[in-house]
């Protein structure tokens, strides 16, 4: 891997901003998609067409309000001649890769630039006061605390190594970006590699521990049902998830409606039955559909008004399903989605 | 803004108002060029999405025009259109959005002159209101 | 009996000593045991965890888990009842414990063919309100309810006495809080059911309106105040934009709303979603554009669709994970829209829904 020196002497945030400005100025892109600060300390994604429009851009906001891949699938959902450079978090870029495979994002004129991600704080702990750079690591979302893919995703990534900013071109497109910006001087990635490996090992450990615990917590339908006991059925988890792109979800199909008598029967069998009744069906069905592509971004969990750790559950289930196929969501745009491909001789252990 | 030329979207019912507009045209009545007509089959075809969409895309005014009460080609479409329009107006009012930028008028096929009058009046009213601030807003 | 005659003539109540939870449970148990109803729909505290959810209870022994009129609304009951009856009505009797705004919403559902009241026996209450339940309720930055314990929606609700569709009405919110359990028998069905109940005496009493006059006056003042000067009172585009700047587009408000019953919302369709080419165009024209766009289109659209029917339950605010006081806007819009259409959502089954009817000589002031 090469690391090309960029924006010397600037903090990471400024380096990312400078990249945004130069991409527009040098005509590398027609638009930059980047988070931007709005009224009341809110953050939204904007598609900026001119350097002027970047005045409130904030490439490292303290919170994730909308998953970048979701924003991108609206802006780049079909082939277009407009070139977009998106500055997003690693998990957002990984989700974007999954969404490309699901053909909801057209990659042809798109460049994804990520960074060494410091993580974001939990949406409901964000008081609006925190300046982006001073968000309290204690408030980092659980998803971020167990994230091991926090850098080097997308077409290019800007990382910090021994106090300099280095741009890593990760794909051919990343290489083009580097040359169009005239980056040539190589810097040493040693400090970055070492730090990254250490943090990755630590996070993998955290993730494994958390997953083991969670696996026990939800083992069995009764416990799973308890896990979702407070679920209000608002489907926010699905709506904000970049992978769940369907406009009409399976759970909202008319043929899923059941007559009143079937609910009464259910009640008679166990003395009492919950209404609404489709909570588990929804969550299990959703995980069956998309957990394999879950990038563990934690957006769903952040959005859940009932405070259910739903993202950790999906990503735990996803870790299991993707291990079956030795698949890593969002890593490699060329690798086909496991459920869109097959190998003649595989999975015999599931046959009886 | 002296050089402000309002852009007004007009949803015109095919049977009356569009025909009225046509008559105004064939009678060579002079008219402000600010109205972009969109032909719909009945004023009741215009659902609130179409109006809010035009408004949020920056139309300075939106006109819905249909047959006079009692004359709707589909019998009572315009009565329903009026109720829906009332909802939209009140919703806009409750948010403090400029509901004056929306107008509902009845114009028959023979009222070329009235068509011109409505367009003139509305254009002047919008001119006085100035450009729709939504058209500059980025956080829609 | 219409509420008007009741207002002067008073009504018949069943009464028992003790608090309403035991009183109502006793009724439910007796109804189940006698077979007058086959199941009970009520909030229930799920044993083993601290959650509350609506349940259909058919075993009389489980009635002790029912927590009738517990001040929480995890799901708007109308949503649950609509799920229960949307494809086919109940064939057996069910007693339904329901708050006034939930009942009104369900009546609206039924009028829009999203459910059926057939075989439902409604037990409602004069309603003191419910508290916030969302996780964001801890901080009251913009979140409804701040302080009082009840949702803002509840403190400005003047519709806390249920309308005609209620068969029985528990006196809960009243000028002087009752020391015993008193339940008004409003329908014939209620009167005949009451005859078979043991442990209750039947008494004549003043009307619910008479018993709640002071509350009604207080609420109506609060409502007026809220509509005129409450937070986020219609102050224009800029205010609206900043209110929704932190909207994360999760649509929980829509999903929680009992009146948004569409399986596929207009705002998920190609009719309203900007295609990328249009997004590019608008971004060029404005210099920049929020992506995904459509926040205002969605909320404005939902206001248009729902304001004529909104029952002011506050569920949308409660569901919003970022504490946007969505219901405030709906209540305020409803307070203008509903009088203009002369419609009172959910008060009865008879009034036609306002957008499916009209008068030839109305609303002339809005046409030019
Ligand atoms: S399921 Fe949750 S954690 Fe996984 S990709 Fe979707 S939003 Fe992210
Ligand atoms: S759960 Fe399945 S059907 Fe529903 S949105 Fe997600 S992928 Fe689509
Ligand atoms: S966001 Fe939370 S409450 Fe809403 S459906 Fe998902 S898990 Fe349930
Ligand atoms: S809009 Fe909000 S307050 Fe009105 S009925 Fe729906 S959930 Fe209740
Ligand atoms: S906003 Fe309108 S279209 Fe969408 S669910 Fe509600 S009523 Fe239906
Ligand atoms: S619940 Fe809140 S954040 Fe979600 S769409 Fe509604 S207003 Fe926006
Ligand atoms: S056809 Fe003209 S208003 Fe209906």
mmCIF file of N, CA and C and ligand atoms in Angstrom, chain B residues 49, chain C residues 112 254-255 257 259-268 271 298-299 301-306, ligand 5:
data_model
loop_
_atom_site.group_PDB
_atom_site.id
_atom_site.type_symbol
_atom_site.label_atom_id
_atom_site.label_comp_id
_atom_site.label_asym_id
_atom_site.label_seq_id
_atom_site.Cartn_x
_atom_site.Cartn_y
_atom_site.Cartn_z
ATOM 1 N N UNK B 49 -49.739 16.622 -3.259
ATOM 2 C CA UNK B 49 -48.333 16.386 -3.611
ATOM 3 C C UNK B 49 -47.896 17.250 -4.773
ATOM 4 N N UNK C 112 -62.467 4.360 7.197
ATOM 5 C CA UNK C 112 -61.633 4.258 5.990
ATOM 6 C C UNK C 112 -61.358 2.793 5.630
ATOM 7 N N UNK C 254 -44.611 8.437 11.052
ATOM 8 C CA UNK C 254 -45.663 7.910 10.179
ATOM 9 C C UNK C 254 -46.080 6.511 10.618
ATOM 10 N N UNK C 255 -45.093 5.701 10.909
ATOM 11 C CA UNK C 255 -45.370 4.315 11.237
ATOM 12 C C UNK C 255 -46.129 4.207 12.562
ATOM 13 N N UNK C 257 -48.180 6.498 13.714
ATOM 14 C CA UNK C 257 -49.470 7.189 13.629
ATOM 15 C C UNK C 257 -50.570 6.207 13.256
ATOM 16 N N UNK C 259 -53.304 6.761 11.971
ATOM 17 C CA UNK C 259 -54.068 7.113 10.785
ATOM 18 C C UNK C 259 -53.297 6.910 9.491
ATOM 19 N N UNK C 260 -51.985 6.788 9.593
ATOM 20 C CA UNK C 260 -51.184 6.499 8.411
ATOM 21 C C UNK C 260 -51.190 4.986 8.200
ATOM 22 N N UNK C 261 -52.239 4.506 7.564
ATOM 23 C CA UNK C 261 -52.381 3.053 7.453
ATOM 24 C C UNK C 261 -51.947 2.523 6.098
ATOM 25 N N UNK C 262 -51.515 3.402 5.209
ATOM 26 C CA UNK C 262 -51.144 2.932 3.863
ATOM 27 C C UNK C 262 -50.012 1.912 3.941
ATOM 28 N N UNK C 263 -50.155 0.854 3.180
ATOM 29 C CA UNK C 263 -49.089 -0.145 3.139
ATOM 30 C C UNK C 263 -47.887 0.404 2.393
ATOM 31 N N UNK C 264 -48.148 1.177 1.369
ATOM 32 C CA UNK C 264 -47.057 1.845 0.665
ATOM 33 C C UNK C 264 -47.371 3.331 0.659
ATOM 34 N N UNK C 265 -46.595 4.056 1.427
ATOM 35 C CA UNK C 265 -46.826 5.496 1.562
ATOM 36 C C UNK C 265 -46.503 6.206 0.245
ATOM 37 N N UNK C 266 -47.257 7.248 -0.056
ATOM 38 C CA UNK C 266 -46.974 8.055 -1.248
ATOM 39 C C UNK C 266 -45.522 8.517 -1.284
ATOM 40 N N UNK C 267 -44.959 8.712 -0.094
ATOM 41 C CA UNK C 267 -43.617 9.286 -0.050
ATOM 42 C C UNK C 267 -42.530 8.229 -0.151
ATOM 43 N N UNK C 268 -42.918 7.018 -0.529
ATOM 44 C CA UNK C 268 -41.945 5.982 -0.870
ATOM 45 C C UNK C 268 -42.081 5.635 -2.345
ATOM 46 N N UNK C 271 -43.546 8.614 -7.560
ATOM 47 C CA UNK C 271 -44.314 9.830 -7.756
ATOM 48 C C UNK C 271 -43.712 11.008 -6.984
ATOM 49 N N UNK C 298 -42.287 15.227 2.554
ATOM 50 C CA UNK C 298 -42.902 14.163 3.351
ATOM 51 C C UNK C 298 -43.749 14.737 4.486
ATOM 52 N N UNK C 299 -43.177 15.629 5.255
ATOM 53 C CA UNK C 299 -43.929 16.108 6.415
ATOM 54 C C UNK C 299 -45.122 16.974 6.000
ATOM 55 N N UNK C 301 -46.687 16.664 3.217
ATOM 56 C CA UNK C 301 -47.635 15.731 2.623
ATOM 57 C C UNK C 301 -48.399 14.983 3.696
ATOM 58 N N UNK C 302 -47.675 14.525 4.694
ATOM 59 C CA UNK C 302 -48.352 13.787 5.750
ATOM 60 C C UNK C 302 -49.340 14.705 6.477
ATOM 61 N N UNK C 303 -48.933 15.957 6.675
ATOM 62 C CA UNK C 303 -49.867 16.904 7.288
ATOM 63 C C UNK C 303 -51.136 17.024 6.452
ATOM 64 N N UNK C 304 -50.966 17.106 5.145
ATOM 65 C CA UNK C 304 -52.128 17.210 4.268
ATOM 66 C C UNK C 304 -53.019 15.990 4.347
ATOM 67 N N UNK C 305 -52.395 14.833 4.414
ATOM 68 C CA UNK C 305 -53.190 13.606 4.440
ATOM 69 C C UNK C 305 -53.878 13.399 5.783
ATOM 70 N N UNK C 306 -53.227 13.808 6.851
ATOM 71 C CA UNK C 306 -53.682 13.405 8.179
ATOM 72 C C UNK C 306 -54.392 14.511 8.970
HETATM 73 S S1 LIG D 5 -48.353 10.112 4.706
HETATM 74 FE FE1 LIG D 5 -50.150 9.810 3.448
HETATM 75 S S2 LIG D 5 -49.560 8.264 1.945
HETATM 76 FE FE2 LIG D 5 -48.078 8.174 3.621
HETATM 77 S S3 LIG D 5 -48.872 6.621 4.998
HETATM 78 FE FE3 LIG D 5 -49.640 8.603 5.724
HETATM 79 S S4 LIG D 5 -51.639 8.814 4.756
HETATM 80 FE FE4 LIG D 5 -50.535 7.221 3.643
#
